Short mmCIF file of C-alpha atoms in Angstrom, two decimals:
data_model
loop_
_atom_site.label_atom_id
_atom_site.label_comp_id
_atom_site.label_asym_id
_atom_site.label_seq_id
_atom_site.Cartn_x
_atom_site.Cartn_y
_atom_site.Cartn_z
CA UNK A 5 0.00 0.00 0.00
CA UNK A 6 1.34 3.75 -1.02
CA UNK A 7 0.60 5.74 -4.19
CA UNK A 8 -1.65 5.13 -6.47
CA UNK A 9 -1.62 6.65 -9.88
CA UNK A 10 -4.70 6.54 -11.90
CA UNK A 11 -4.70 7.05 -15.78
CA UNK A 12 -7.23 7.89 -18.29
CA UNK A 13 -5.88 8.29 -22.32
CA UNK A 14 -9.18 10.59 -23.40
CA UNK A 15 -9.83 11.84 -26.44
CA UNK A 16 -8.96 15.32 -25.85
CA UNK A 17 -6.40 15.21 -22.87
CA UNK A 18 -4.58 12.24 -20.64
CA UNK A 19 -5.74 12.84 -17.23
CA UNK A 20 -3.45 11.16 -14.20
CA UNK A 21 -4.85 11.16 -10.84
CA UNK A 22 -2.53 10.02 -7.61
CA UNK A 23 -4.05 8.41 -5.00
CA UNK A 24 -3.20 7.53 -1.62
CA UNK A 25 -3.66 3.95 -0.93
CA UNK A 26 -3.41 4.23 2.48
CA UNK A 27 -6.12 6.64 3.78
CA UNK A 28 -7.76 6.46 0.43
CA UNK A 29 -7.62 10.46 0.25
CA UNK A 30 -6.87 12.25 -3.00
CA UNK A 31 -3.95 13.82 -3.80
CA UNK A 32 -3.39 15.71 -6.97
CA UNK A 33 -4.36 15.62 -10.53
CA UNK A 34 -2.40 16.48 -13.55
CA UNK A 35 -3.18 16.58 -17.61
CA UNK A 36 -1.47 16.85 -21.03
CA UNK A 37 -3.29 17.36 -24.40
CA UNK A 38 -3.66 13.28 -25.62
CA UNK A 39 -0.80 12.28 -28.48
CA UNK A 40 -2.88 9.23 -30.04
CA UNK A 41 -2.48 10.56 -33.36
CA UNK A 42 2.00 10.17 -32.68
CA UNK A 43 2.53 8.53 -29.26
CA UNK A 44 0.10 8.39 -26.42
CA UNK A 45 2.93 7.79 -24.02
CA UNK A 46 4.17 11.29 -24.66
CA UNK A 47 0.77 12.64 -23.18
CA UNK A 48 0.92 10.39 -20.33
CA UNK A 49 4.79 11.41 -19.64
CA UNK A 50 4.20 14.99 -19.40
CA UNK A 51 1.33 14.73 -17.13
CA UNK A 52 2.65 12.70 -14.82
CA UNK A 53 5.75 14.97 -14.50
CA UNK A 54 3.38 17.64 -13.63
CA UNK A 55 1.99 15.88 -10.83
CA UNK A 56 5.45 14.04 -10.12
CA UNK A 57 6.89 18.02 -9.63
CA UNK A 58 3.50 19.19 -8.20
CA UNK A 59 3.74 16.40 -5.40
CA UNK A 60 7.14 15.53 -4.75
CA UNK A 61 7.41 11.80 -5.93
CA UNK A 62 9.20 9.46 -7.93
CA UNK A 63 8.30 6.71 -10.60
CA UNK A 64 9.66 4.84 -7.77
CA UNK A 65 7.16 5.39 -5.34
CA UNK A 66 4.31 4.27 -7.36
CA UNK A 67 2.86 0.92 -6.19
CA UNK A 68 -0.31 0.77 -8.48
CA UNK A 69 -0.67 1.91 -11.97
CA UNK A 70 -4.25 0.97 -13.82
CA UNK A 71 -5.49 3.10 -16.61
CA UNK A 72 -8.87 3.29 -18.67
CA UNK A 73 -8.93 5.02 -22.00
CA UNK A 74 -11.40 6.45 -24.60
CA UNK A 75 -9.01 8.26 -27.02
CA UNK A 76 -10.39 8.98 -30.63
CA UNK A 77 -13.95 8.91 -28.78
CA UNK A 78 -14.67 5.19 -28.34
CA UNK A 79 -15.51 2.73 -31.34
CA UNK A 80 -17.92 3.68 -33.73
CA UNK A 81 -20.45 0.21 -33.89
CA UNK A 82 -22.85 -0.94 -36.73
CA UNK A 83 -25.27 -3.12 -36.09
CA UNK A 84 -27.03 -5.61 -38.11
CA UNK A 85 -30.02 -7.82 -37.09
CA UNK A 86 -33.33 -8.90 -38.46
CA UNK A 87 -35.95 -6.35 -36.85
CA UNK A 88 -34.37 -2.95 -36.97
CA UNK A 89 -36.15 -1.23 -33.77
CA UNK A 90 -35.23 -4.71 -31.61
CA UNK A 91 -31.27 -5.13 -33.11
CA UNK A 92 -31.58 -1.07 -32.16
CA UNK A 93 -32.04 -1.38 -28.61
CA UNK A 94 -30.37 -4.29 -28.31
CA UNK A 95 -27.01 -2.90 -29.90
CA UNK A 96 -27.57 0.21 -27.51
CA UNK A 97 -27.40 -1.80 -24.66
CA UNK A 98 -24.47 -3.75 -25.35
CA UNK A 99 -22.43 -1.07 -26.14
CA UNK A 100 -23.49 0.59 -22.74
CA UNK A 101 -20.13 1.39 -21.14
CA UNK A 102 -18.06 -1.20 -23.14
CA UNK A 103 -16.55 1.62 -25.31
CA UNK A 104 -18.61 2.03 -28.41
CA UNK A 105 -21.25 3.75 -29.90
CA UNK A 106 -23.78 2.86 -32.48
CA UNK A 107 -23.93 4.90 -35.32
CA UNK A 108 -25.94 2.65 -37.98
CA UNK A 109 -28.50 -0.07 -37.48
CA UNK A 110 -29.50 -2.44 -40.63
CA UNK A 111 -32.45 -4.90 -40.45
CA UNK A 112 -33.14 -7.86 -42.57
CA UNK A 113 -31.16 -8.70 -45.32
CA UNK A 114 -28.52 -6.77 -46.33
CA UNK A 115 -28.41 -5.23 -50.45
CA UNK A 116 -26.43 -3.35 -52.40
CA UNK A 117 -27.59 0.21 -51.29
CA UNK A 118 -27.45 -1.13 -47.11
CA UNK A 119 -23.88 -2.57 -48.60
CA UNK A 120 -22.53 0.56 -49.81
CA UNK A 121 -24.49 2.75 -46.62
CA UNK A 122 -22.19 0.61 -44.52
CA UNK A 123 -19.14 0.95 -46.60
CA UNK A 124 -19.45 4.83 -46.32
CA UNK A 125 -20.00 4.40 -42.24
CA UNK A 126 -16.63 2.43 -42.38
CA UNK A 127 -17.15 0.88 -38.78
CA UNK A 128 -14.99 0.01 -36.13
CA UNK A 129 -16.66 -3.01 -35.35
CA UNK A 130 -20.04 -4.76 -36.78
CA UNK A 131 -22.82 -6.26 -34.24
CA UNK A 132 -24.13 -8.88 -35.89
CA UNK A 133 -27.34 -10.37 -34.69
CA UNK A 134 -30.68 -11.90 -36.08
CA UNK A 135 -33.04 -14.94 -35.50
CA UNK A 136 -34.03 -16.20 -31.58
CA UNK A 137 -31.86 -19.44 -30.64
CA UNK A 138 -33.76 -22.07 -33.00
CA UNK A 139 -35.37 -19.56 -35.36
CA UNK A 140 -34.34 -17.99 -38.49
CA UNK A 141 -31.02 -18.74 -39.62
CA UNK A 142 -31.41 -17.45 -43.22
CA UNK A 143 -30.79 -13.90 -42.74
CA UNK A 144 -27.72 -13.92 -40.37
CA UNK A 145 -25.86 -16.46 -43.11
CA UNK A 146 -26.88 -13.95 -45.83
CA UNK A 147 -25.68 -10.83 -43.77
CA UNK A 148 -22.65 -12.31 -43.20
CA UNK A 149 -21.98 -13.29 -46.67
CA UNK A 150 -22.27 -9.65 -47.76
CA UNK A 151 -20.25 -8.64 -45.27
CA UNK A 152 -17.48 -10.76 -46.23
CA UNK A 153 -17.65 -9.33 -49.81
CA UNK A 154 -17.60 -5.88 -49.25
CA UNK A 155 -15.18 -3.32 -48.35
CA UNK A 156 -14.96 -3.13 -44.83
CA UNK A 157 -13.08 -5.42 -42.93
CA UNK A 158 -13.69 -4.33 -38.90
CA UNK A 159 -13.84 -7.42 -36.28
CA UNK A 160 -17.45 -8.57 -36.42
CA UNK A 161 -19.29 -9.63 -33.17
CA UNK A 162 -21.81 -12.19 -33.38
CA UNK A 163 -24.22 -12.47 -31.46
CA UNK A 164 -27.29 -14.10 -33.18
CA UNK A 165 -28.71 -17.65 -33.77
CA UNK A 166 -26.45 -19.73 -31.95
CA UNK A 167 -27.50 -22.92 -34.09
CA UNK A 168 -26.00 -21.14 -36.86
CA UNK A 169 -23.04 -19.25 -35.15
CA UNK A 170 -19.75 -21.26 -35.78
CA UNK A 171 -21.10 -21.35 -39.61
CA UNK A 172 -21.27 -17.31 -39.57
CA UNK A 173 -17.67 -17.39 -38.04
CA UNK A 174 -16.41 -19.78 -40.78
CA UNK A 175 -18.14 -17.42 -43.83
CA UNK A 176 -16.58 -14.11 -42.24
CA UNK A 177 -13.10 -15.43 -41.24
CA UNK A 178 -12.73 -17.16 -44.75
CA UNK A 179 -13.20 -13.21 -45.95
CA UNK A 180 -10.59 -12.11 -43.31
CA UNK A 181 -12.68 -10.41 -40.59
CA UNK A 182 -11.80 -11.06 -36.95
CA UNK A 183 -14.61 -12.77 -35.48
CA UNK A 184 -16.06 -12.73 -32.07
CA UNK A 185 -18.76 -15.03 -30.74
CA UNK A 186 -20.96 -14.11 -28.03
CA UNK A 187 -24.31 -14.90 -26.50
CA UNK A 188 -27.47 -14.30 -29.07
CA UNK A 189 -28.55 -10.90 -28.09
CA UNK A 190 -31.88 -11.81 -28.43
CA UNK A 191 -31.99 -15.73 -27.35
CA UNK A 192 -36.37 -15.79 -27.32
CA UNK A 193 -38.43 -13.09 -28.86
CA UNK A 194 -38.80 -9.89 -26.42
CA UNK A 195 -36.23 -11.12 -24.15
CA UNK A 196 -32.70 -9.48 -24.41
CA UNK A 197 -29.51 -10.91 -23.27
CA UNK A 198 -26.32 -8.35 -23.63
CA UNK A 199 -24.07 -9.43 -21.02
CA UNK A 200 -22.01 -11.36 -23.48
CA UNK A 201 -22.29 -8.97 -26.12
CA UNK A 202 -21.04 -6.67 -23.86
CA UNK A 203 -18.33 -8.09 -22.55
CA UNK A 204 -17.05 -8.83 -25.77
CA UNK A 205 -17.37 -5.19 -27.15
CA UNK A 206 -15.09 -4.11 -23.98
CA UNK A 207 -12.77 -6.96 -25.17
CA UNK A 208 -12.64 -5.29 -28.91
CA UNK A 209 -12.36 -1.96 -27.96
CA UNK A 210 -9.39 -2.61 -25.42
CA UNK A 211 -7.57 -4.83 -28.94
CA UNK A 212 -8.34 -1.82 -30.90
CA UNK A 213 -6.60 0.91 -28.69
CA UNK A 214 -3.73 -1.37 -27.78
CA UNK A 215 -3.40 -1.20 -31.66
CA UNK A 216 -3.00 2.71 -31.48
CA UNK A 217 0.08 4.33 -31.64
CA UNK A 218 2.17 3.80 -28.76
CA UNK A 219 -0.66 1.77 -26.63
CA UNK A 220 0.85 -1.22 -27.30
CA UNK A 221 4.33 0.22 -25.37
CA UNK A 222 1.89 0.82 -22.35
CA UNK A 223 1.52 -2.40 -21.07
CA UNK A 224 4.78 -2.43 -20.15
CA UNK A 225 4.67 0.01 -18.24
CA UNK A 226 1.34 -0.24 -16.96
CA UNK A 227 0.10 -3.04 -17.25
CA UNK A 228 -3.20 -3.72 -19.72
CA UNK A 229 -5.66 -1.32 -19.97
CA UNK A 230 -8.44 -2.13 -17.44
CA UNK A 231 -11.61 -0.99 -19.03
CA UNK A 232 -12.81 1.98 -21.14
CA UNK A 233 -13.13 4.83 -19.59
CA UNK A 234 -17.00 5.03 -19.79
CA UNK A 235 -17.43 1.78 -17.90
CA UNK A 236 -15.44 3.41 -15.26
CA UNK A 237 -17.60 6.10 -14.68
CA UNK A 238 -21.01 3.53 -15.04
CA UNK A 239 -19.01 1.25 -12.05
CA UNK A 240 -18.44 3.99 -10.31
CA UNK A 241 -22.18 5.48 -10.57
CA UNK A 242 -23.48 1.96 -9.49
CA UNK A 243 -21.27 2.26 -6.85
CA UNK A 244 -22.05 4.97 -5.16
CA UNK A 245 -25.89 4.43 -5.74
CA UNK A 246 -25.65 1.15 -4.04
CA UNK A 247 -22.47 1.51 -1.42
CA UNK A 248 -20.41 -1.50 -0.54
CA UNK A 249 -19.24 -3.01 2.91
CA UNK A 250 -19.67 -0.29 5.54
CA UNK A 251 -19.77 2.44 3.01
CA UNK A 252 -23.76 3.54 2.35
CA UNK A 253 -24.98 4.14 -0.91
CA UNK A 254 -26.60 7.63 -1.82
CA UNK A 255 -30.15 5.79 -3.68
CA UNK A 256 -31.03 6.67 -7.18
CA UNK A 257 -28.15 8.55 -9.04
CA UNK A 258 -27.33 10.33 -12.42
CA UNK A 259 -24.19 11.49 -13.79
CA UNK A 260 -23.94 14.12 -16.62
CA UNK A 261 -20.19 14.01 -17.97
CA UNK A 262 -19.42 16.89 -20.47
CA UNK A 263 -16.25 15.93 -22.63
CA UNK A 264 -14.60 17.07 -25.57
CA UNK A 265 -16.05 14.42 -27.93
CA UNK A 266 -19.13 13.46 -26.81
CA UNK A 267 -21.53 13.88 -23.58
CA UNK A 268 -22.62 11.36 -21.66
CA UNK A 269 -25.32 10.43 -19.59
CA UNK A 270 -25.54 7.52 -17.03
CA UNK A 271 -28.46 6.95 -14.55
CA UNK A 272 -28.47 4.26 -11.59
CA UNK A 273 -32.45 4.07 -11.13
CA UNK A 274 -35.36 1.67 -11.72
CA UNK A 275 -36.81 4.23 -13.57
CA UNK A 276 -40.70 2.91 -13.60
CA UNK A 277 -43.31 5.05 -13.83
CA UNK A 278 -44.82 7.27 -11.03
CA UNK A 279 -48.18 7.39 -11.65
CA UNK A 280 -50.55 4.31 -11.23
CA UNK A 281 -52.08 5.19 -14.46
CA UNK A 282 -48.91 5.23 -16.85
CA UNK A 283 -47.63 2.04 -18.44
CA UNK A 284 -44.21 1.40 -20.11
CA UNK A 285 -43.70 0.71 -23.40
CA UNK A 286 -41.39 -0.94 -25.31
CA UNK A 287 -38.51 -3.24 -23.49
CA UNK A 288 -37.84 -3.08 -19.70
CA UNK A 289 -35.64 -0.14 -19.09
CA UNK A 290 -31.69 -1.31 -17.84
CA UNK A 291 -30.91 -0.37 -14.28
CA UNK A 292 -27.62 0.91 -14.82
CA UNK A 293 -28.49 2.95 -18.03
CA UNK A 294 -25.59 4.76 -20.09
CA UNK A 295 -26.20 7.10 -23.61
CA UNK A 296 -23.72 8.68 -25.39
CA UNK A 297 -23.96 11.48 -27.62
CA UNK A 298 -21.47 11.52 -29.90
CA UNK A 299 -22.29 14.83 -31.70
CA UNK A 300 -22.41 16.75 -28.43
CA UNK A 301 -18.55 17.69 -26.97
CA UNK A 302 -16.82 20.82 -26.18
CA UNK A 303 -13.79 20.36 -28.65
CA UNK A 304 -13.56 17.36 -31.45
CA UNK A 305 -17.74 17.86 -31.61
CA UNK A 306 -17.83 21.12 -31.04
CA UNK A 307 -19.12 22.03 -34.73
CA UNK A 308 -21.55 18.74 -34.71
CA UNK A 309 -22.86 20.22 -31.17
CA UNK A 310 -23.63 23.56 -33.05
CA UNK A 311 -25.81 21.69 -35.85
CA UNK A 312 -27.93 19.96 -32.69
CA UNK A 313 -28.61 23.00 -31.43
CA UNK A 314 -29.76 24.39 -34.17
CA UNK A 315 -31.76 21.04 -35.02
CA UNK A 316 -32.97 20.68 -31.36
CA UNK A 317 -35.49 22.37 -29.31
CA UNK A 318 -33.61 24.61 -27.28
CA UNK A 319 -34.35 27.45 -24.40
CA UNK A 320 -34.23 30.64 -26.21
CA UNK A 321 -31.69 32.02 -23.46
CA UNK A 322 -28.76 29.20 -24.53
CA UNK A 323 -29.76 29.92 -28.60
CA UNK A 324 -29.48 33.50 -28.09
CA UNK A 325 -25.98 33.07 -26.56
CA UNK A 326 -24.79 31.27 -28.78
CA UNK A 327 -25.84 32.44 -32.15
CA UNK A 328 -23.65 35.38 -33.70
CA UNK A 329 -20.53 34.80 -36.01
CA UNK A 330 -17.83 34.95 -33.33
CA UNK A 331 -19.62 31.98 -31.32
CA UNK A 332 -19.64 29.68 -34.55
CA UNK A 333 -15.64 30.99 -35.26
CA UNK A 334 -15.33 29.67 -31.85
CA UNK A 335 -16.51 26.29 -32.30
CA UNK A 336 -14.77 25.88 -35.73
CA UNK A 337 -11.18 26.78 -34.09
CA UNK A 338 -12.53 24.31 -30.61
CA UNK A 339 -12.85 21.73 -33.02
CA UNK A 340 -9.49 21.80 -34.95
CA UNK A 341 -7.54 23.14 -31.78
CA UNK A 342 -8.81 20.76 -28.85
CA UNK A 343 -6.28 21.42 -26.52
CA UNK A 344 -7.48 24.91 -26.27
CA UNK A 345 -8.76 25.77 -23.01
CA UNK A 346 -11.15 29.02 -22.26
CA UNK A 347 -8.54 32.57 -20.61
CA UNK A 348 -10.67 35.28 -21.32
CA UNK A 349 -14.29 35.89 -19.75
CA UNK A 350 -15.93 35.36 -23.36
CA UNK A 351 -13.95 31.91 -24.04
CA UNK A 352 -15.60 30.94 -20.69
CA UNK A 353 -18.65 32.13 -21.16
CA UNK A 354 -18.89 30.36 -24.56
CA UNK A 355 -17.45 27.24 -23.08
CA UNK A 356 -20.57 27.43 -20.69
CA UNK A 357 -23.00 27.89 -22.56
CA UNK A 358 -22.37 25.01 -25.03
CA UNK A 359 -21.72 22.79 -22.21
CA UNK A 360 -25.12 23.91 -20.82
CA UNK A 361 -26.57 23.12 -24.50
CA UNK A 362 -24.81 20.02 -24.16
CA UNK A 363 -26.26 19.06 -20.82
CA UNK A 364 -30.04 20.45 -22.23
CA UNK A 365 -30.00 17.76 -25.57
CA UNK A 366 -28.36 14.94 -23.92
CA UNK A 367 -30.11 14.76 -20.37
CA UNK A 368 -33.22 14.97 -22.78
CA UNK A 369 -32.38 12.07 -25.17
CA UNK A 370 -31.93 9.88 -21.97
CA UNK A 371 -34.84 10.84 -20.04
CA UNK A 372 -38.40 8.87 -20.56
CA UNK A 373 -41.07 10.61 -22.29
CA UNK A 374 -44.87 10.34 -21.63
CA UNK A 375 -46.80 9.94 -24.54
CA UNK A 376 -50.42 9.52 -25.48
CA UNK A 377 -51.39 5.84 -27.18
CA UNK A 378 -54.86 4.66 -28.24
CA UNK A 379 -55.97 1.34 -26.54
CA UNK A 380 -57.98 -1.38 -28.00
CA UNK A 381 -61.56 0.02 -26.43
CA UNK A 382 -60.38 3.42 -28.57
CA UNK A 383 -59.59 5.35 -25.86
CA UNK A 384 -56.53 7.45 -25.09
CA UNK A 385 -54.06 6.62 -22.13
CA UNK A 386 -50.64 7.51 -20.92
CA UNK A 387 -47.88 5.82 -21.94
CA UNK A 388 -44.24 6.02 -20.85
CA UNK A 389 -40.78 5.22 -22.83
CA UNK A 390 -37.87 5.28 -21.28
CA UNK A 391 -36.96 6.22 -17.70
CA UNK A 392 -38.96 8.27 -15.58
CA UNK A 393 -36.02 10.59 -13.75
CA UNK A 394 -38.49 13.08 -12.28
CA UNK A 395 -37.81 11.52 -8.44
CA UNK A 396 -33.62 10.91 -9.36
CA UNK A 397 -31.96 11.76 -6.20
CA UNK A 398 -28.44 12.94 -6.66
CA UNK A 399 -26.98 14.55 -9.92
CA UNK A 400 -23.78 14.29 -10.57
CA UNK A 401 -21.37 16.52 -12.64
CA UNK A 402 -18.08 15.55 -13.88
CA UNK A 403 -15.59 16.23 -16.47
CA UNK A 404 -13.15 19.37 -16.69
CA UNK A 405 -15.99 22.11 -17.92
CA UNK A 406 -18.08 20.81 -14.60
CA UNK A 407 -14.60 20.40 -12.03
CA UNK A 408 -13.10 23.82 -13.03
CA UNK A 409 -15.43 25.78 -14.65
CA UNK A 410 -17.16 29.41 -13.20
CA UNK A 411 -20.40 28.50 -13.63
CA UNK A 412 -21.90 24.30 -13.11
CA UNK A 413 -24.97 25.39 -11.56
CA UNK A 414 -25.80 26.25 -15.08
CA UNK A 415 -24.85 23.63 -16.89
CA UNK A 416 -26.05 20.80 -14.24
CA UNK A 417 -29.58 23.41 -14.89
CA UNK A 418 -30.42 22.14 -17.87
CA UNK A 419 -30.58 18.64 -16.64
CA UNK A 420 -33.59 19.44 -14.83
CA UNK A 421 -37.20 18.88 -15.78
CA UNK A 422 -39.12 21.93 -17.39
CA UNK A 423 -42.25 22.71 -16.88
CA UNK A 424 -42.71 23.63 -20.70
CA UNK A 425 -42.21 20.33 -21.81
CA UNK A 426 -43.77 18.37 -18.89
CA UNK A 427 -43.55 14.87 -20.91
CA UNK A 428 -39.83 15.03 -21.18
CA UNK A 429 -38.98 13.11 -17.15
CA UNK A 430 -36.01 14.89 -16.24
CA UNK A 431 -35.08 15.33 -12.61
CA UNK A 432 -36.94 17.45 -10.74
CA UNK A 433 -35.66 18.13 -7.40
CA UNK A 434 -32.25 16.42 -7.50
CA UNK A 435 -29.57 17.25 -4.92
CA UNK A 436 -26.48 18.40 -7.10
CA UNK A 437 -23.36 17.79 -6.45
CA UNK A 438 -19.75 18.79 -8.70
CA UNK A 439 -16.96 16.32 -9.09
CA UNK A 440 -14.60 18.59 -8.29
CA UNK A 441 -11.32 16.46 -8.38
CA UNK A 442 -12.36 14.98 -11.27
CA UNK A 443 -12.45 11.40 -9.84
CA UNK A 444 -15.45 9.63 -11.42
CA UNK A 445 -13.11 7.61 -13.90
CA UNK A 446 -10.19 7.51 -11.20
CA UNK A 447 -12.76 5.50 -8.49
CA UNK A 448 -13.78 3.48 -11.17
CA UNK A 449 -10.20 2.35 -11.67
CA UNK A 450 -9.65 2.46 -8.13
CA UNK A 451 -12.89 0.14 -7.35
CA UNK A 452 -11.74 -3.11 -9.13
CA UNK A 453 -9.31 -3.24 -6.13
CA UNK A 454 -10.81 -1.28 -3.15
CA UNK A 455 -14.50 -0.59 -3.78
CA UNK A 456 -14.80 0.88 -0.41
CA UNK A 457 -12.12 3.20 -0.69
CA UNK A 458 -13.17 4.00 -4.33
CA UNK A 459 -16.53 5.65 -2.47
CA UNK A 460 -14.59 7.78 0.11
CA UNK A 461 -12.60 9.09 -2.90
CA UNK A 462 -15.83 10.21 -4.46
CA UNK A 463 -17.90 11.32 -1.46
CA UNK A 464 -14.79 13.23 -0.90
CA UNK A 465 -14.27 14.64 -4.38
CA UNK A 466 -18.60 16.02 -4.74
CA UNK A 467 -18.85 19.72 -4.12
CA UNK A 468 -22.63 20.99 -3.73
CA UNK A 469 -24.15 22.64 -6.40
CA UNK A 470 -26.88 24.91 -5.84
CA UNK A 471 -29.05 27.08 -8.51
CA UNK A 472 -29.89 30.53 -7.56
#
């Protein structure tokens, strides 16, 4: 037991957090603008001479080194099934926390204009699912046959028809994709099973950045990467919510983390409905639920985040300050510079306000929604997809805009449910809290080992936020 450094390789910067493993108290923080594009090492190696000058240590002192990473933003996931709106959510699940996003679903067979569709999305990896365990095999042999023949050659996970699943691996190695077999996705109809698939994802996304420049070296050092940084954040969330040993839990909990290439979103909650009256639709809700937006950051998004506000419904006081030619010069320099952080009142301000924009679309997409539906007697009734956040008890914010920015009260605001929209289930009363040391990912890390320490870091770490 000593020090404890904690790593994160993130798309914008490489955070390194020191830890002391005795008392479990935090001890400094340090970052460097992220080199995946020459040598991520080089990143890490400034940083940690920051904090190794800032603290007083040596590379000798160090008795416990993990690291998480989600440079270049996490993988970008296709996914391919037989019904589009199940292979949808059931993608979207798997890929909670495990490092990837989904960017394109496909359903039934694939054709030459789905071929060349996926071709231009040029993938990461490829989800492919279709047919419960028993049932149609035709499609998933066909989809994987026109994988094979066209351009794009990503690792494929399958996770479909098990009576047909060593056959699918055969057709898509013979046509030199990297194949991954998992658990069928969907194993009886309505009944989803993404453990597997998930686990597997995490597995393909820790292959791929080991592949990245310099990664590879960092095992040597380090040891393997441990998990992506989302899935640190999501095990620290549960965490928290539900306490371990002698530590207490804090009940339902959400965490909005602002980043430079995408926002996230993860909520620890049953999330059922409220009222008596209101039933769910669609598929049971997960309990540990993560979203990521990848068109919503503060730097390698920051132009996508400008088209969503301008394509999203948006309170007229975050349009208004953001709309003028300066703003969008702004975001166009964020976007090719971003390593840039905000000096001047202005660059703060801006920063701010499209972090609060950020916060507005995301917590939104996440939330439930009540919506009317027509039963069978012709009637109207109340019907609720998604999560119903309006009793969440503790919101969380994290990442650098939230730690060391002027103003989180109003970004962490536009979590909250508004009464103009009162179908959209956003928190209502939450108690808000700031990340201040930045330690969400860190006591993720931290937790594989010491999950009771891991909540004293961040008990320690949340400043209260309130709104005036």
């Amino acid at each position: 037991m000593g020090l404890a450094l904690l790593i994160d390789f993130g798309s914008t910067y490489t955070k390194v957090t020191a830890i002391d493993l005795n008392t479990g108290s935090f001890l400094g923080r340090a970052q460097a603008p992220s080199t995946v594009a020459t040598n991520v090492l080089d990143g890490f190696a400034e940083a940690q001479r920051t904090l190794e000058r800032h603290l007083g240590f040596a590379d000798s002192d160090v008795n416990l080194k993990l690291a998480s990473s989600s440079a270049a933003g996490g993988l970008q996931m296709v996914a391919v099934g037989l019904i589009g709106r199940l292979t949808s959510e059931a993608a979207n699940r798997a890929a909670l926390g495990a490092g990837a996003r989904v960017t394109d679903v496909f359903e039934r067979g694939l054709n030459p204009t789905s071929i060349k569709l996926l071709e231009k999305s040029n993938p990461d990896i490829i989800l492919l699912a279709g047919g419960i365990d028993g049932g149609n095999t035709d499609i998933i042999l066909h989809n994987a046959r026109q994988i094979g023949i066209s351009r794009v050659k990503p690792p494929v996970v399958v996770a479909g028809n098990a009576l047909v699943a060593e056959q699918v691996r055969g057709i898509l190695s013979d046509y030199g994709h990297k194949v991954y077999l998992c658990d069928n996705v969907m194993p009886a109809m309505n009944v989803l099973n993404v453990e597997s698939a998930r686990e597997t994802i995490r597995e393909v996304f820790i292959d791929h950045i080991v592949e990245a420049k310099g990664l590879e070296r960092v095992s040597d050092y380090l040891g393997d990467i441990v998990m992506p940084t989302p899935m640190a954040v999501l095990k620290m969330a549960e965490l928290l919510s539900e306490g371990f040993g002698k530590k207490l839990g804090v009940g339902d909990v959400m965490v909005l983390d602002v980043g430079g290439a995408t926002t996230d979103v993860h909520t620890v909650s049953s999330g059922a409905p409220i009222e008596a009256d209101v039933s769910v639709m669609g598929l049971e809700e997960p309990y540990a639920k993560r979203t990521v937006e990848g068109d919503l950051g503060l730097r390698v998004s920051a132009t996508s985040l400008m088209d969503a506000i301008v394509r999203n419904r948006m309170p007229r006081h975050i349009r208004a300050a953001l709309e003028g030619n300066k703003t969008l010069l702004r975001m166009e320099y964020l976007t090719a510079n971003t390593a840039t952080l905000p000096f001047e009142l202005q660059e703060w301000e801006i920063d701010t306000k499209m972090a609060a924009a950020a916060s507005f679309i995301a917590s939104e997409r996440h939330a439930g929604r009540l919506e009317t539906a027509k039963t069978d007697f012709g009637t109207t009734t109340m019907v609720q997809k998604g999560k119903d956040l309006t009793q969440m008890g503790t919101l969380i914010g994290t990442g650098g805009i939230l730690a060391f920015g002027r103003n989180p009260e109003i970004v962490l605001g536009e979590c909250l449910f508004d009464k103009s929209d009162p179908h959209s289930l956003r928190p209502k009363n939450p108690k808000m809290f700031v990340d201040s040391d930045y330690a969400m990912y860190a006591g993720g890390l931290l937790a594989t080992l010491y999950p009771e320490m891991a909540i004293k870091l961040l008990k320690n770490s949340l400043r209260a936020v309130e709104i005036p």
